[in-house]
């Protein structure tokens, strides 16, 4: 708790990662853990649409990990803001973990700033 600046044990942790095969078959995943362990029913898979976006400003180069992370988090949290703006459903995380380094973390933080979400702790976990 102290490492992440949390006042209490998180009730919901969401972990995000992206994957692609040389820029194709791109997906993002969300894994969820709660006080009782992993919550598999809450897991989500996001098919990355960026390189096939209908609006030019939403498009990006296939394999762009940062843009993929932005897309996944934007879709997840825009939906959450729309469906549960009062955050009463229990589906809002106390902690978001990003698989990646500084670049992925900055992409995630940009999304939270853009959406006006300033009360969710975000951290990145990188190899090494």
CSV table of C-alpha atoms in Angstrom, one decimal:
chain,number,residue,atom,x,y,z
A,1,UNK,CA,0.0,0.0,0.0
A,2,UNK,CA,2.7,2.4,0.9
A,3,UNK,CA,4.6,1.9,-2.4
A,4,UNK,CA,1.5,3.0,-4.4
A,5,UNK,CA,0.4,5.7,-2.0
A,6,UNK,CA,-2.9,3.9,-1.1
A,7,UNK,CA,-4.6,4.6,2.2
A,8,UNK,CA,-6.1,1.1,2.3
A,9,UNK,CA,-5.9,-2.3,0.6
A,10,UNK,CA,-7.2,-2.0,-3.0
A,11,UNK,CA,-10.6,-3.6,-3.5
A,12,UNK,CA,-10.0,-3.9,-7.3
A,13,UNK,CA,-6.8,-4.0,-9.3
A,14,UNK,CA,-6.8,-3.9,-13.1
A,15,UNK,CA,-3.8,-5.0,-15.1
A,16,UNK,CA,-3.4,-4.1,-18.7
A,17,UNK,CA,-1.2,-5.5,-21.5
A,18,UNK,CA,-1.1,-5.5,-25.3
A,19,UNK,CA,0.0,-8.0,-27.8
A,20,UNK,CA,0.4,-8.2,-31.5
A,21,UNK,CA,2.2,-10.3,-34.2
A,22,UNK,CA,4.5,-8.0,-36.1
A,23,UNK,CA,1.8,-5.3,-36.0
A,24,UNK,CA,-1.1,-7.6,-36.9
A,25,UNK,CA,-3.7,-9.4,-34.8
A,26,UNK,CA,-3.4,-6.6,-32.1
A,27,UNK,CA,-5.3,-7.1,-28.9
A,28,UNK,CA,-5.3,-5.5,-25.4
A,29,UNK,CA,-6.3,-7.4,-22.3
A,30,UNK,CA,-7.5,-6.4,-18.9
A,31,UNK,CA,-7.0,-8.8,-16.0
A,32,UNK,CA,-8.8,-8.0,-12.7
A,33,UNK,CA,-8.0,-9.0,-9.1
A,34,UNK,CA,-10.1,-8.3,-6.0
A,35,UNK,CA,-9.9,-9.1,-2.4
A,36,UNK,CA,-10.7,-12.8,-3.0
A,37,UNK,CA,-8.1,-13.1,-5.8
A,38,UNK,CA,-8.5,-13.0,-9.6
A,39,UNK,CA,-12.0,-12.1,-10.9
A,40,UNK,CA,-12.0,-14.0,-14.2
A,41,UNK,CA,-15.6,-12.9,-15.0
A,42,UNK,CA,-14.4,-9.3,-15.2
A,43,UNK,CA,-11.5,-10.0,-17.6
A,44,UNK,CA,-11.8,-8.2,-20.9
A,45,UNK,CA,-10.2,-8.5,-24.3
A,46,UNK,CA,-10.0,-5.5,-26.6
A,47,UNK,CA,-9.5,-5.9,-30.4
A,48,UNK,CA,-7.3,-3.0,-31.3
A,49,UNK,CA,-9.0,-0.9,-34.0
A,50,UNK,CA,-6.4,1.8,-34.4
A,51,UNK,CA,-4.9,0.8,-37.7
A,52,UNK,CA,-8.5,0.2,-39.0
A,53,UNK,CA,-10.0,3.3,-37.5
A,54,UNK,CA,-12.7,5.1,-39.4
A,55,UNK,CA,-11.5,8.5,-38.2
A,56,UNK,CA,-8.0,9.5,-39.3
A,57,UNK,CA,-7.2,11.1,-35.9
A,58,UNK,CA,-7.9,7.7,-34.3
A,59,UNK,CA,-5.6,5.8,-36.6
A,60,UNK,CA,-2.0,4.8,-35.9
A,61,UNK,CA,0.8,2.7,-37.2
A,62,UNK,CA,0.3,-1.1,-36.6
A,63,UNK,CA,2.4,-2.3,-33.7
A,64,UNK,CA,2.5,1.1,-31.9
A,65,UNK,CA,2.4,-0.2,-28.3
A,66,UNK,CA,1.8,3.3,-26.8
A,67,UNK,CA,-1.1,4.0,-29.1
A,68,UNK,CA,-2.5,0.6,-28.4
A,69,UNK,CA,-2.4,1.2,-24.7
A,70,UNK,CA,-4.1,4.6,-25.2
A,71,UNK,CA,-6.8,3.0,-27.2
A,72,UNK,CA,-7.5,0.2,-24.7
A,73,UNK,CA,-7.6,2.6,-21.7
A,74,UNK,CA,-9.7,5.2,-23.5
A,75,UNK,CA,-12.3,2.6,-24.4
A,76,UNK,CA,-12.3,1.1,-20.9
A,77,UNK,CA,-12.6,4.3,-19.0
A,78,UNK,CA,-14.8,6.3,-21.4
A,79,UNK,CA,-17.2,3.4,-21.0
A,80,UNK,CA,-16.9,3.4,-17.3
A,81,UNK,CA,-17.5,7.1,-17.1
A,82,UNK,CA,-20.6,6.7,-19.2
A,83,UNK,CA,-22.0,3.6,-17.5
A,84,UNK,CA,-21.1,4.4,-13.9
A,85,UNK,CA,-20.1,8.1,-13.4
A,86,UNK,CA,-20.9,7.9,-9.7
A,87,UNK,CA,-18.6,4.9,-9.3
A,88,UNK,CA,-21.1,2.9,-7.3
A,89,UNK,CA,-21.0,-0.4,-9.2
A,90,UNK,CA,-17.7,-1.7,-7.7
A,91,UNK,CA,-16.2,-1.9,-11.2
A,92,UNK,CA,-13.8,1.1,-10.8
A,93,UNK,CA,-10.2,0.1,-9.9
A,94,UNK,CA,-8.3,1.5,-6.9
A,95,UNK,CA,-5.1,0.6,-8.7
A,96,UNK,CA,-4.2,0.2,-12.4
A,97,UNK,CA,-1.1,-1.7,-13.3
A,98,UNK,CA,0.4,-1.3,-16.8
A,99,UNK,CA,2.7,-3.9,-18.3
A,100,UNK,CA,5.5,-1.8,-19.7
A,101,UNK,CA,7.9,0.9,-19.0
A,102,UNK,CA,7.9,4.7,-18.9
A,103,UNK,CA,6.4,5.1,-22.4
A,104,UNK,CA,3.4,2.9,-21.6
A,105,UNK,CA,3.0,4.6,-18.3
A,106,UNK,CA,3.0,8.0,-19.9
A,107,UNK,CA,0.5,6.9,-22.5
A,108,UNK,CA,-1.8,5.7,-19.7
A,109,UNK,CA,-1.4,8.9,-17.7
A,110,UNK,CA,-2.2,10.9,-20.8
A,111,UNK,CA,-5.6,9.0,-21.1
A,112,UNK,CA,-6.4,9.6,-17.4
A,113,UNK,CA,-5.6,13.3,-17.7
A,114,UNK,CA,-7.6,13.6,-20.9
A,115,UNK,CA,-10.7,11.9,-19.3
A,116,UNK,CA,-10.4,14.0,-16.1
A,117,UNK,CA,-9.7,10.9,-13.9
A,118,UNK,CA,-7.4,11.9,-11.1
A,119,UNK,CA,-8.2,9.6,-8.3
A,120,UNK,CA,-7.0,6.2,-9.7
A,121,UNK,CA,-3.4,5.2,-8.9
A,122,UNK,CA,-1.5,4.1,-12.0
A,123,UNK,CA,1.8,2.3,-12.0
A,124,UNK,CA,3.9,0.5,-14.7
A,125,UNK,CA,5.7,-2.8,-14.2
A,126,UNK,CA,8.7,-3.3,-16.5
A,127,UNK,CA,11.0,-6.3,-16.9
A,128,UNK,CA,14.4,-5.8,-15.3
